[in-house]
Tab-separated table of C-alpha atoms and ligand atoms in Angstrom:
chain	number	residue	atom	x	y	z
A	251	MET	CA	108.573	-61.209	23.143
A	252	LYS	CA	105.587	-61.706	20.846
A	253	PRO	CA	106.204	-62.987	17.289
A	254	SER	CA	105.769	-60.343	14.553
A	255	VAL	CA	103.268	-60.596	11.734
A	256	LEU	CA	102.440	-58.463	8.714
A	257	VAL	CA	98.954	-57.573	7.502
A	258	THR	CA	99.513	-56.547	3.892
A	259	ARG	CA	96.509	-54.240	3.405
A	260	ALA	CA	94.009	-52.255	5.452
A	261	ILE	CA	91.566	-54.441	7.337
A	262	TYR	CA	88.834	-54.184	9.988
A	263	PRO	CA	90.333	-52.692	13.177
A	264	GLU	CA	88.883	-55.556	15.252
A	265	VAL	CA	90.967	-58.000	13.206
A	266	ILE	CA	94.135	-56.054	14.016
A	267	ALA	CA	93.069	-56.017	17.691
A	268	HIS	CA	92.445	-59.783	17.604
A	269	LEU	CA	95.913	-60.438	16.151
A	270	ALA	CA	97.536	-58.000	18.589
A	271	GLN	CA	96.582	-60.286	21.498
A	272	TYR	CA	99.231	-62.716	20.222
A	273	PHE	CA	101.550	-60.767	17.929
A	274	ASP	CA	103.378	-57.526	17.265
A	275	VAL	CA	101.351	-56.465	14.253
A	276	ASP	CA	102.903	-54.518	11.390
A	277	ASP	CA	99.674	-53.261	9.840
A	278	ASN	CA	99.062	-51.244	6.701
A	279	GLN	CA	95.968	-49.324	7.724
A	280	GLN	CA	96.992	-46.529	5.331
A	281	ASP	CA	96.434	-49.220	2.647
A	282	ALA	CA	99.521	-48.671	0.469
A	283	VAL	CA	99.767	-51.347	-2.231
A	284	LEU	CA	102.998	-53.290	-1.635
A	285	ASP	CA	104.822	-54.477	-4.751
A	286	ALA	CA	106.945	-57.654	-4.573
A	287	ALA	CA	110.056	-55.798	-3.362
A	288	ALA	CA	108.140	-53.831	-0.715
A	289	LEU	CA	106.336	-56.968	0.414
A	290	LYS	CA	109.602	-58.866	0.768
A	291	ALA	CA	111.154	-55.999	2.715
A	292	ARG	CA	108.147	-55.805	5.089
A	293	LEU	CA	108.250	-59.593	5.600
A	294	ALA	CA	111.824	-59.562	6.935
A	295	GLY	CA	111.782	-60.972	10.482
A	296	LYS	CA	108.038	-61.728	10.371
A	297	ALA	CA	106.689	-65.108	11.500
A	298	GLY	CA	103.539	-64.819	9.428
A	299	VAL	CA	101.463	-62.726	7.076
A	300	LEU	CA	97.773	-62.068	6.509
A	301	ALA	CA	97.579	-61.552	2.748
A	302	ASN	CA	94.867	-61.186	0.133
A	303	ALA	CA	94.322	-62.453	-3.404
A	304	ALA	CA	96.189	-59.494	-4.936
A	305	ASP	CA	99.433	-60.305	-3.058
A	306	ARG	CA	101.641	-62.606	-5.135
A	307	ILE	CA	103.648	-64.714	-2.680
A	308	ASP	CA	106.041	-67.074	-4.439
A	309	GLY	CA	109.423	-68.698	-3.916
A	310	ASP	CA	111.305	-65.465	-4.675
A	311	VAL	CA	109.310	-63.488	-2.133
A	312	VAL	CA	109.868	-66.009	0.676
A	313	ALA	CA	113.515	-66.815	-0.161
A	314	GLY	CA	115.874	-65.679	2.597
A	315	LEU	CA	113.047	-65.217	5.113
A	316	PRO	CA	113.766	-68.094	7.542
A	317	ALA	CA	111.460	-66.729	10.242
A	318	LEU	CA	108.390	-66.879	7.987
A	319	ARG	CA	106.149	-69.827	8.948
A	320	ALA	CA	102.626	-68.947	7.841
A	321	VAL	CA	100.978	-67.251	4.859
A	322	CYS	CA	97.259	-66.792	5.461
A	323	ASN	CA	95.186	-65.705	2.493
A	324	MET	CA	91.950	-63.784	2.946
A	325	ALA	CA	90.375	-65.478	-0.091
A	326	VAL	CA	89.203	-68.941	-0.975
A	327	GLY	CA	91.173	-68.845	-4.254
A	328	TYR	CA	94.912	-69.104	-3.759
A	329	ASN	CA	96.417	-68.925	-7.220
A	330	ASN	CA	98.352	-65.905	-5.865
A	331	LEU	CA	100.333	-68.298	-3.654
A	332	ASP	CA	103.011	-70.646	-4.972
A	333	VAL	CA	101.948	-73.467	-2.664
A	334	PRO	CA	104.694	-75.950	-3.685
A	335	ALA	CA	107.338	-73.261	-3.008
A	336	LEU	CA	105.769	-72.422	0.373
A	337	THR	CA	105.543	-76.107	1.277
A	338	ALA	CA	109.186	-76.650	0.304
A	339	ALA	CA	110.136	-73.740	2.556
A	340	GLY	CA	108.124	-75.224	5.468
A	341	ILE	CA	105.574	-72.401	5.368
A	342	VAL	CA	101.927	-73.163	6.171
A	343	ALA	CA	99.426	-71.734	3.692
A	344	THR	CA	95.742	-71.194	4.501
A	345	ASN	CA	92.661	-69.815	2.705
A	346	THR	CA	89.075	-68.844	3.644
A	347	PRO	CA	86.585	-71.339	2.184
A	348	ASP	CA	82.935	-71.814	3.253
A	349	VAL	CA	82.368	-68.417	4.893
A	350	LEU	CA	81.955	-66.786	1.462
A	351	THR	CA	80.094	-69.508	-0.426
A	352	GLU	CA	76.531	-68.180	-0.223
A	353	THR	CA	77.499	-64.516	-0.599
A	354	THR	CA	79.524	-65.308	-3.720
A	355	ALA	CA	76.695	-67.405	-5.138
A	356	ASP	CA	74.226	-64.557	-4.458
A	357	PHE	CA	76.469	-62.214	-6.382
A	358	GLY	CA	76.833	-64.722	-9.216
A	359	TRP	CA	73.069	-64.720	-9.461
A	360	ALA	CA	72.977	-60.923	-9.475
A	361	LEU	CA	75.527	-60.826	-12.288
A	362	LEU	CA	73.643	-63.491	-14.207
A	363	MET	CA	70.344	-61.633	-13.949
A	364	ALA	CA	71.943	-58.291	-14.758
A	365	THR	CA	73.529	-59.828	-17.845
A	366	ALA	CA	70.496	-61.728	-19.090
A	367	ARG	CA	68.115	-58.802	-18.511
A	368	ARG	CA	70.592	-56.074	-19.514
A	369	VAL	CA	70.246	-54.192	-16.236
A	370	THR	CA	73.359	-52.017	-16.445
A	371	GLU	CA	72.857	-51.307	-20.142
A	372	ALA	CA	69.281	-50.227	-19.368
A	373	GLU	CA	70.440	-47.941	-16.585
A	374	HIS	CA	73.053	-46.302	-18.828
A	375	TYR	CA	70.363	-45.842	-21.494
A	376	LEU	CA	68.031	-44.135	-19.046
A	377	ARG	CA	70.727	-41.936	-17.500
A	378	ALA	CA	71.823	-40.840	-20.976
A	379	GLY	CA	68.288	-39.485	-21.592
A	380	LYS	CA	67.632	-41.997	-24.386
A	381	TRP	CA	64.306	-43.222	-22.936
A	382	GLN	CA	61.901	-41.082	-24.931
A	383	ARG	CA	59.123	-43.550	-25.748
A	384	TRP	CA	57.938	-47.136	-25.359
A	385	SER	CA	58.940	-49.669	-27.987
A	386	TYR	CA	58.243	-53.390	-28.150
A	387	ASP	CA	61.878	-54.407	-28.479
A	388	MET	CA	63.523	-51.889	-26.173
A	389	LEU	CA	66.312	-53.623	-24.242
A	390	VAL	CA	64.808	-57.084	-24.529
A	391	GLY	CA	66.824	-59.765	-22.776
A	392	MET	CA	66.945	-63.494	-22.198
A	393	ASP	CA	64.831	-65.444	-19.709
A	394	LEU	CA	66.283	-67.278	-16.766
A	395	TYR	CA	63.073	-69.037	-15.776
A	396	GLY	CA	62.823	-72.420	-17.454
A	397	SER	CA	66.213	-72.146	-19.156
A	398	THR	CA	69.278	-74.383	-18.984
A	399	LEU	CA	71.985	-73.344	-16.571
A	400	GLY	CA	75.527	-74.588	-17.151
A	401	ILE	CA	78.109	-74.592	-14.379
A	402	LEU	CA	81.786	-75.123	-15.117
A	403	GLY	CA	83.470	-76.074	-11.822
A	404	MET	CA	81.144	-77.760	-9.328
A	405	GLY	CA	82.796	-77.046	-5.973
A	406	ARG	CA	81.094	-75.366	-3.038
A	407	ILE	CA	80.165	-72.189	-4.923
A	408	GLY	CA	79.053	-74.091	-8.028
A	409	GLN	CA	76.757	-76.193	-5.857
A	410	ALA	CA	75.356	-73.110	-4.101
A	411	LEU	CA	74.557	-71.668	-7.527
A	412	ALA	CA	72.877	-74.910	-8.595
A	413	ARG	CA	70.651	-74.778	-5.500
A	414	ARG	CA	69.446	-71.312	-6.490
A	415	ALA	CA	68.467	-72.597	-9.942
A	416	SER	CA	65.598	-74.707	-8.617
A	417	GLY	CA	63.592	-71.580	-7.747
A	418	PHE	CA	63.923	-70.507	-11.377
A	419	GLY	CA	62.718	-73.812	-12.821
A	420	MET	CA	66.048	-74.276	-14.581
A	421	SER	CA	67.666	-77.496	-15.771
A	422	VAL	CA	71.200	-77.665	-14.419
A	423	LEU	CA	74.135	-79.136	-16.351
A	424	TYR	CA	77.688	-79.121	-15.055
A	425	HIS	CA	81.200	-80.097	-15.923
A	426	ASN	CA	83.920	-80.592	-13.347
A	427	ARG	CA	87.266	-82.369	-12.951
A	428	SER	CA	85.369	-85.179	-11.268
A	429	GLN	CA	81.719	-86.132	-11.337
A	430	LEU	CA	79.805	-85.594	-8.078
A	431	PRO	CA	78.396	-88.586	-6.171
A	432	ALA	CA	74.962	-89.622	-7.456
A	433	ASP	CA	73.144	-88.507	-4.279
A	434	THR	CA	74.682	-85.018	-4.503
A	435	GLU	CA	73.699	-84.792	-8.166
A	436	ARG	CA	70.180	-85.838	-7.229
A	437	ALA	CA	69.957	-83.290	-4.417
A	438	LEU	CA	71.071	-80.540	-6.803
A	439	SER	CA	69.074	-81.883	-9.773
A	440	ALA	CA	72.288	-81.443	-11.741
A	441	ARG	CA	73.488	-83.569	-14.661
A	442	TYR	CA	77.156	-84.140	-15.520
A	443	VAL	CA	78.054	-83.520	-19.200
A	444	SER	CA	81.237	-83.088	-21.222
A	445	LYS	CA	82.665	-79.586	-21.496
A	446	GLU	CA	81.611	-79.440	-25.181
A	447	ASP	CA	78.028	-80.413	-24.342
A	448	LEU	CA	77.983	-77.842	-21.560
A	449	LEU	CA	79.077	-75.126	-23.978
A	450	ARG	CA	76.614	-76.201	-26.654
A	451	GLN	CA	73.550	-76.717	-24.444
A	452	SER	CA	73.719	-73.978	-21.799
A	453	ASP	CA	71.516	-70.909	-22.058
A	454	HIS	CA	73.525	-69.365	-19.238
A	455	LEU	CA	77.023	-70.522	-18.350
A	456	LEU	CA	78.608	-69.775	-14.972
A	457	LEU	CA	82.371	-70.176	-14.463
A	458	VAL	CA	83.383	-71.088	-10.921
A	459	LEU	CA	86.446	-73.259	-11.400
A	460	PRO	CA	89.821	-72.623	-9.742
A	461	TYR	CA	92.523	-70.906	-11.803
A	462	GLY	CA	95.794	-72.640	-12.625
A	463	PRO	CA	97.797	-73.678	-15.683
A	464	GLN	CA	95.123	-76.277	-16.581
A	465	SER	CA	92.309	-73.723	-16.590
A	466	HIS	CA	94.195	-70.865	-18.289
A	467	HIS	CA	91.953	-69.686	-21.166
A	468	ALA	CA	89.540	-72.546	-20.548
A	469	ILE	CA	87.139	-70.257	-22.416
A	470	GLY	CA	88.670	-68.842	-25.580
A	471	ALA	CA	87.530	-68.250	-29.159
A	472	ALA	CA	87.005	-71.966	-29.889
A	473	GLU	CA	84.834	-72.481	-26.793
A	474	LEU	CA	82.845	-69.289	-27.378
A	475	ALA	CA	82.166	-70.477	-30.931
A	476	LEU	CA	80.399	-73.554	-29.514
A	477	MET	CA	77.981	-71.498	-27.403
A	478	LYS	CA	74.486	-70.493	-28.470
A	479	PRO	CA	74.238	-66.957	-29.900
A	480	THR	CA	71.516	-66.373	-27.296
A	481	ALA	CA	73.695	-67.546	-24.384
A	482	THR	CA	75.216	-65.561	-21.558
A	483	LEU	CA	78.516	-66.204	-19.803
A	484	VAL	CA	79.377	-65.181	-16.234
A	485	ASN	CA	82.901	-65.363	-14.807
A	486	LEU	CA	82.977	-65.298	-11.017
A	487	ALA	CA	86.165	-67.298	-10.625
A	488	ARG	CA	89.457	-65.729	-11.679
A	489	GLY	CA	90.829	-63.653	-14.505
A	490	GLY	CA	92.774	-65.782	-16.965
A	491	ILE	CA	90.113	-68.497	-17.127
A	492	VAL	CA	88.547	-66.484	-19.946
A	493	ASP	CA	90.562	-65.096	-22.843
A	494	ASP	CA	89.238	-61.550	-22.395
A	495	ALA	CA	90.292	-60.389	-25.874
A	496	ALA	CA	88.454	-63.310	-27.498
A	497	LEU	CA	85.401	-62.642	-25.329
A	498	ALA	CA	85.320	-58.945	-26.248
A	499	GLN	CA	85.404	-59.936	-29.926
A	500	ALA	CA	82.651	-62.537	-29.464
A	501	LEU	CA	80.481	-59.950	-27.688
A	502	ARG	CA	81.106	-57.355	-30.379
A	503	ASP	CA	80.239	-59.886	-33.103
A	504	LYS	CA	77.162	-60.983	-31.083
A	505	ARG	CA	78.544	-64.540	-31.128
A	506	ILE	CA	76.997	-64.750	-27.666
A	507	PHE	CA	74.276	-62.554	-26.171
A	508	GLY	CA	76.111	-61.133	-23.193
A	509	ALA	CA	78.609	-61.603	-20.410
A	510	GLY	CA	78.966	-60.686	-16.758
A	511	LEU	CA	82.490	-60.420	-15.429
A	512	ASP	CA	83.659	-59.925	-11.860
A	513	VAL	CA	87.266	-60.941	-12.580
A	514	PHE	CA	89.714	-60.010	-15.328
A	515	GLU	CA	93.061	-60.991	-16.806
A	516	GLY	CA	95.648	-58.681	-15.253
A	517	GLU	CA	93.122	-57.002	-12.908
A	518	PRO	CA	92.708	-54.296	-11.766
A	519	SER	CA	93.463	-53.497	-15.415
A	520	VAL	CA	90.595	-54.358	-17.737
A	521	ASN	CA	90.994	-55.171	-21.422
A	522	PRO	CA	89.982	-51.862	-23.073
A	523	ASP	CA	87.870	-53.704	-25.656
A	524	LEU	CA	85.601	-54.928	-22.862
A	525	LEU	CA	85.000	-51.332	-21.816
A	526	THR	CA	83.561	-50.423	-25.188
A	527	VAL	CA	81.158	-53.308	-25.822
A	528	PRO	CA	77.660	-52.679	-24.436
A	529	ASN	CA	76.581	-56.279	-23.815
A	530	VAL	CA	78.820	-56.939	-20.846
A	531	VAL	CA	78.277	-56.213	-17.152
A	532	LEU	CA	81.565	-55.401	-15.405
A	533	THR	CA	82.198	-55.407	-11.642
A	534	PRO	CA	85.501	-54.998	-9.744
A	535	HIS	CA	85.991	-58.446	-8.127
A	536	ILE	CA	83.343	-57.945	-5.444
A	537	ALA	CA	81.537	-61.301	-5.405
A	538	SER	CA	82.369	-61.951	-1.748
A	539	ALA	CA	81.979	-58.321	-0.707
A	540	SER	CA	79.122	-58.262	1.795
A	541	GLU	CA	79.642	-56.657	5.216
A	542	LYS	CA	79.148	-59.917	7.068
A	543	THR	CA	81.190	-62.094	4.742
A	544	ARG	CA	84.212	-59.827	4.419
A	545	ARG	CA	84.381	-59.656	8.235
A	546	ALA	CA	84.082	-63.446	8.449
A	547	MET	CA	86.833	-63.917	5.837
A	548	ALA	CA	89.157	-61.525	7.649
A	549	MET	CA	88.514	-63.202	11.027
A	550	LEU	CA	89.050	-66.671	9.559
A	551	ALA	CA	92.349	-65.553	7.989
A	552	ALA	CA	93.382	-64.118	11.370
A	553	ASP	CA	92.366	-67.308	13.223
A	554	ASN	CA	94.378	-69.331	10.720
A	555	LEU	CA	97.421	-67.129	11.336
A	556	ILE	CA	97.080	-67.382	15.121
A	557	ALA	CA	96.713	-71.180	15.038
A	558	ALA	CA	99.415	-71.727	12.394
A	559	LEU	CA	101.859	-69.869	14.628
A	560	ASP	CA	100.898	-72.090	17.563
A	561	GLN	CA	98.906	-69.470	19.461
A	562	GLY	CA	95.357	-69.240	20.761
A	563	PRO	CA	92.728	-71.916	21.415
A	564	GLN	CA	93.377	-73.766	18.117
A	565	ALA	CA	97.188	-73.659	18.422
A	566	GLY	CA	98.816	-75.905	15.813
A	567	HIS	CA	95.480	-76.602	14.059
A	568	PRO	CA	94.665	-73.801	11.610
A	569	PRO	CA	91.012	-74.289	10.629
A	570	THR	CA	91.436	-74.133	6.842
A	571	VAL	CA	94.921	-75.165	5.845
A	572	ILE	CA	95.943	-75.711	2.213
A	573	ASN	CA	99.158	-77.683	2.797
A	574	PRO	CA	98.445	-79.775	5.929
A	575	ASP	CA	101.690	-81.737	5.426
A	576	VAL	CA	103.656	-78.728	6.648
A	577	MET	CA	101.696	-78.657	9.917
A	578	SER	CA	102.080	-82.399	10.441
A	579	ARG	CA	105.824	-82.252	9.736
A	580	ARG	CA	106.109	-79.692	12.526
A	581	ARG	CA	104.335	-81.833	15.102
B	751	LIG	C1	88.165	-65.361	-3.206
B	751	LIG	O1	87.950	-65.500	-2.012
B	751	LIG	O2	88.882	-66.130	-3.852
B	751	LIG	C2	87.541	-64.177	-3.854
B	751	LIG	O3	87.681	-64.201	-5.229
B	751	LIG	C3	88.157	-62.920	-3.271
B	751	LIG	O4	89.422	-62.763	-3.754
């Protein structure tokens, strides 16, 4: 008998077919959102699960599910998983790094440009029939070319963003938990500074750090107060890194010029104050959403699940494992 696995949300049919070579697949192609109780009920008797960043999988969810051996996230971020609880329960956790790096960085650039040059505000203005005549200061924005780009969180996506900056003649500053090796800094033309200096000196600040208790509200009223009134802020990382209420206030008060947000505290809910300020570009957590990349993420999550459950050509060696100790304990 094949082991059973759950796929929590609708996914590409070829991914279901790929998994079905090794497993009995309980899919959710009708795409019902499973709350914690429904998720736990569907996980009963399953050996593994292909989840996504909106599925919270913690110690309570996995308690009393002795068959469960693998939780495979279709996302690079895994703050939705309680990794220590999964590790303690002997459950392998995996994510999908690398395959989304360039697509996410492209989108970060799109959000940055839309914010600095007021693209969505301009479109709303035009659609509302307000464009009646030319004026010298209509919808003027901030330049990217020749400006200073700040990056908070210099992992793979931060570095991909820094590479894009060279085409725009930008100076790149960054702050990270640890400073990059000198040759990497040189290759990126990026300079390490303190978080305060980053906030004070950046013309455009991109947030790409992982979310956790240490980064909760890493950008709140005090940090926003340090930024230039002409600066823009883009959050590509996770909701909760920015205090959305404080940001809405700073935007309303023109404490900073504008913001671009792909992620929100408590998403898919959005702080209502953000919906009423004009100088913010809002998108529904789509930074990795290109055709090619979403397929690659889904296939990588599936390959992780197959390997973590000791099937397929990479049996026992999931390509992108978060808690490798669990795999080695099994061997
Ligand atoms: C990720 O992969 O972490 C993206 O934010 C999608 O959830």
